[in-house]
XYZ file of C-alpha atoms in Angstrom:
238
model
C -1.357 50.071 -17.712
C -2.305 46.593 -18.185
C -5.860 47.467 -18.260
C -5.320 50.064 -20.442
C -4.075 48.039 -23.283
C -6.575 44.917 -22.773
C -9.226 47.695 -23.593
C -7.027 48.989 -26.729
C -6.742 45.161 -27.460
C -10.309 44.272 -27.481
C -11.980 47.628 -29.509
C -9.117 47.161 -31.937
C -10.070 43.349 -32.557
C -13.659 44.134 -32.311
C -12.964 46.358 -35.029
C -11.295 44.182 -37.058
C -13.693 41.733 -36.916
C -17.001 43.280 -37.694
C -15.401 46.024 -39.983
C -15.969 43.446 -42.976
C -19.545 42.460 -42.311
C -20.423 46.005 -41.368
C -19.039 47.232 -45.291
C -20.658 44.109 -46.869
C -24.118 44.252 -45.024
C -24.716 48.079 -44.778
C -22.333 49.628 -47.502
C -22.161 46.684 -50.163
C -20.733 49.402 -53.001
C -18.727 51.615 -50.812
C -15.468 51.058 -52.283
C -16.943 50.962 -55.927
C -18.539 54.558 -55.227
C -16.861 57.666 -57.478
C -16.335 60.210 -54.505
C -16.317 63.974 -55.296
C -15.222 67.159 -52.731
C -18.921 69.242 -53.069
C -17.304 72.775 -51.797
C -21.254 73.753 -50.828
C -21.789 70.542 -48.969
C -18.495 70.910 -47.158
C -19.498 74.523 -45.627
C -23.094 73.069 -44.503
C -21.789 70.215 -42.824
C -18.694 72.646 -40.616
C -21.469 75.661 -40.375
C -23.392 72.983 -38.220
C -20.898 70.995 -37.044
C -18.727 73.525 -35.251
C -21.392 74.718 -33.270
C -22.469 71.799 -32.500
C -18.581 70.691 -31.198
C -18.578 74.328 -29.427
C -21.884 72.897 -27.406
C -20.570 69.841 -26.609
C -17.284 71.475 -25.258
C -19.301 73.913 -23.241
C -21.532 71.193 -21.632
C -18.130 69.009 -20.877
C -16.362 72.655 -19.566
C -19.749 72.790 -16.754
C -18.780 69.608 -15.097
C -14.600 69.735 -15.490
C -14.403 73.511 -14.384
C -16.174 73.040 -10.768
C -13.450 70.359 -10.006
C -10.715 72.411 -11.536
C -11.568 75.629 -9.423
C -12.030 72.977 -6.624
C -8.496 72.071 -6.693
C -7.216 75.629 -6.798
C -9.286 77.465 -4.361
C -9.472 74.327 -1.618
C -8.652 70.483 -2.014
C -8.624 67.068 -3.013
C -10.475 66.007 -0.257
C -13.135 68.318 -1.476
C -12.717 67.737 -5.105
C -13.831 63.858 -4.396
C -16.950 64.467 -2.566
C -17.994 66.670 -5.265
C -17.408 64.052 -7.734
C -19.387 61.838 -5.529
C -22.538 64.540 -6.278
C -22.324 65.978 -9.562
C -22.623 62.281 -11.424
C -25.394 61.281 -9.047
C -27.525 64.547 -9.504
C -27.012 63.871 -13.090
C -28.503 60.294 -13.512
C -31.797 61.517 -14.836
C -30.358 63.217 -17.440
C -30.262 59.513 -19.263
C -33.921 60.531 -19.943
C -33.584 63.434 -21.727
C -30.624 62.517 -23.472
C -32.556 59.408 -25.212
C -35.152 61.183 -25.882
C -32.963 63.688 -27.378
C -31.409 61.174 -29.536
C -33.936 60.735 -31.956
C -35.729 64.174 -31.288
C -32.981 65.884 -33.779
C -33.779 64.033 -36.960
C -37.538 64.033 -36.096
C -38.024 67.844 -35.556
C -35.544 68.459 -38.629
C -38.192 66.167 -40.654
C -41.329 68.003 -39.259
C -40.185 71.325 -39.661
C -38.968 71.002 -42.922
C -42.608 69.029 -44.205
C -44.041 72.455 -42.569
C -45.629 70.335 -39.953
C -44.949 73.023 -37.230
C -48.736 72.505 -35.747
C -47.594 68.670 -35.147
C -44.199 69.897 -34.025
C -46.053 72.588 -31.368
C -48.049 70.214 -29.901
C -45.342 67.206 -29.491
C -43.149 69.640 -27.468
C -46.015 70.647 -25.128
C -47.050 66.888 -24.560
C -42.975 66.118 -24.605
C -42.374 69.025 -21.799
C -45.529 67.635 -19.653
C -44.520 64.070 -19.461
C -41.030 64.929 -19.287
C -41.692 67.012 -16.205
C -43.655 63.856 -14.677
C -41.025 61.630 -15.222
C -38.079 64.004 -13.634
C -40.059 65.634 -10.327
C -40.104 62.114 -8.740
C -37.214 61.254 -9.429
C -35.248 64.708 -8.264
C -37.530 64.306 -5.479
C -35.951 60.847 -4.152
C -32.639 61.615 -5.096
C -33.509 64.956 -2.507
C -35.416 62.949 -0.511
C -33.061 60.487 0.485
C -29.473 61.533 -0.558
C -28.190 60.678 2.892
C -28.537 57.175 1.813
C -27.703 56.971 -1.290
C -24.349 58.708 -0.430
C -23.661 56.390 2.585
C -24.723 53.090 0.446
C -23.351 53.848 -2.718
C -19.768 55.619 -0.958
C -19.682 55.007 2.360
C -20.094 57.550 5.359
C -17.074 58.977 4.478
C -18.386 61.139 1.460
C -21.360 62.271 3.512
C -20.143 65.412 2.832
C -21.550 64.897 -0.664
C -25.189 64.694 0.847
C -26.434 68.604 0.724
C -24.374 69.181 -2.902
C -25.826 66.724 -4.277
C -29.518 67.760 -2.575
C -28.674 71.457 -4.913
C -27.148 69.735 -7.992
C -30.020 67.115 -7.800
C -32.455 70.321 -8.464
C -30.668 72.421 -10.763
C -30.396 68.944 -12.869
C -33.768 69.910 -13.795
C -32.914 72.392 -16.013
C -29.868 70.243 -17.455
C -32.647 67.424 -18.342
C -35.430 69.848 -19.419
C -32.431 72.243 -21.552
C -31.235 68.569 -23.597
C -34.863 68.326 -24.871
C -34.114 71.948 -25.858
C -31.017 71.629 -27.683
C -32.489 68.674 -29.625
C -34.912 70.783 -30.819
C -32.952 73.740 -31.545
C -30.328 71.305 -33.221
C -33.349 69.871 -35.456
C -34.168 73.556 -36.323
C -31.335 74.455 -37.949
C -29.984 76.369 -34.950
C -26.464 75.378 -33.644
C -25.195 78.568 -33.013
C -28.028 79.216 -31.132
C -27.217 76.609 -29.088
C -23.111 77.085 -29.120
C -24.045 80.570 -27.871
C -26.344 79.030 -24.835
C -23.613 77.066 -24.102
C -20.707 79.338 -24.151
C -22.413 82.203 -21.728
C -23.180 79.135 -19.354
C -19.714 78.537 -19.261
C -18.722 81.948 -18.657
C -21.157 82.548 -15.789
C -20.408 79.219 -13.809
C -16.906 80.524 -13.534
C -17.724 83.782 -12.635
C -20.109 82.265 -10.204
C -17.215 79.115 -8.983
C -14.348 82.144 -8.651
C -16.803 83.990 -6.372
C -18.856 81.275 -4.562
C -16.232 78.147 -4.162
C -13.654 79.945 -2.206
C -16.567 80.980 0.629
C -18.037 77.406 0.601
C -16.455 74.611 -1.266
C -18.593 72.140 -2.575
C -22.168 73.517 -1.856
C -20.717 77.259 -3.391
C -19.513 75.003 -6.280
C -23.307 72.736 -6.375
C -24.955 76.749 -6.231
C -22.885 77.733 -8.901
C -22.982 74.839 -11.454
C -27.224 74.507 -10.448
C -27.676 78.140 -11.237
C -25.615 77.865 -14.721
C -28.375 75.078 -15.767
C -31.179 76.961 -15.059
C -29.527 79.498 -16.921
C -28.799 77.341 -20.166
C -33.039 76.355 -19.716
C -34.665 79.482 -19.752
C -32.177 80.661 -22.105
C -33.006 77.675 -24.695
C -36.934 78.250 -23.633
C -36.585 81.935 -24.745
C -35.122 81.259 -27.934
């Protein structure tokens, strides 16, 4: 508890102290400004942004609902070895997800300039060098989980080692789908994108209510794997 409020302490004074220069250096008239409720502006911005908050529910509901079925169908013991593999396989993701961050305003700016010859040929060269970048390293993390588990966590997680070897190659299609959701987000196309996200979530617990009960963590690594690749060539088709 003590730790908790030293953290509440320190945003909370960090907040107080930078709130002042961030107003006076960024938004030097914001409390002069007239503000006005634009009814039109207020239905864009929730048409977007509750698809948006529907994807980023869905993508949160694909790593919570392996552990959740986890604890039903077998046990704790279980539920921390998976939680030993699932953040591991999911450290190249970093990649995508930077990339991702200024891919949104940069597609939205192309495609609404026309540009979608420029906008073509960035996601081909984007898609190649993204690949390059993610084989190797889903190839080490295969290559030499066994090591990684039992340096990072200790022998007794080397249960973790072949989940993590299935999770480490359906993260493929978690790194290669953020590229695609950027892009379909700087398109104009949440609900496409909500939609994605909400069938994943569907199938991975169909897939964790069949599979996890017959073999624990790898059924629930199979599962979770398969839902990514799922959420990819879903995003690719659209």
């Amino acid at each position: 508890y003590v730790t908790n409020y030293r953290w509440l302490v320190y945003f909370l004074v960090f907040l107080l102290l930078f709130l002042p220069v961030f107003f006076k250096k960024t938004f030097p008239s914001f409390f002069t400004l007239r503000s006005r409720f634009d009814t039109k502006l207020i239905k864009k911005l929730f048409s977007f942004g509750i698809p948006q908050t529907i994807t980023t529910s869905g993508s949160l509901t694909l790593g919570y609902m392996d552990t959740i079925f986890l604890t039903l169908f077998r046990n704790v013991v279980e539920v921390g070895v998976y939680n030993v593999a699932l953040p591991t396989a999911k450290l190249l993701t970093f990649v995508s997800e930077s990339i991702a961050t200024f891919l949104i305003p940069f597609t939205s700016e192309l495609w609404s300039k026309g540009h979608k010859k420029h906008l073509l040929d960035g996601a081909q060269l984007l898609y190649k060098y993204l690949f390059m970048v993610a084989l190797p390293g889903i190839g080490i993390l295969i290559a030499f989980s066994d090591l990684l588990v039992t340096l990072f966590f200790g022998m007794e997680y080397f249960g973790a080692v072949l989940p993590l070897r299935i999770l480490a190659f359906g993260s493929l299609g978690l790194v290669m789908y953020i590229v695609n959701f950027a892009f379909l987000s700087g398109l104009g196309q949440p609900k496409v994108n909500a939609k994605i996200m909400g069938s994943a979530a569907v199938l991975n617990a169909v897939f964790n209510i069949i599979l996890i009960p017959l073999y624990g963590v790898v059924g629930a690594a199979i599962a979770t794997s398969a839902s990514y690749f799922f959420i990819f060539g879903m995003s690719m088709w659209y």
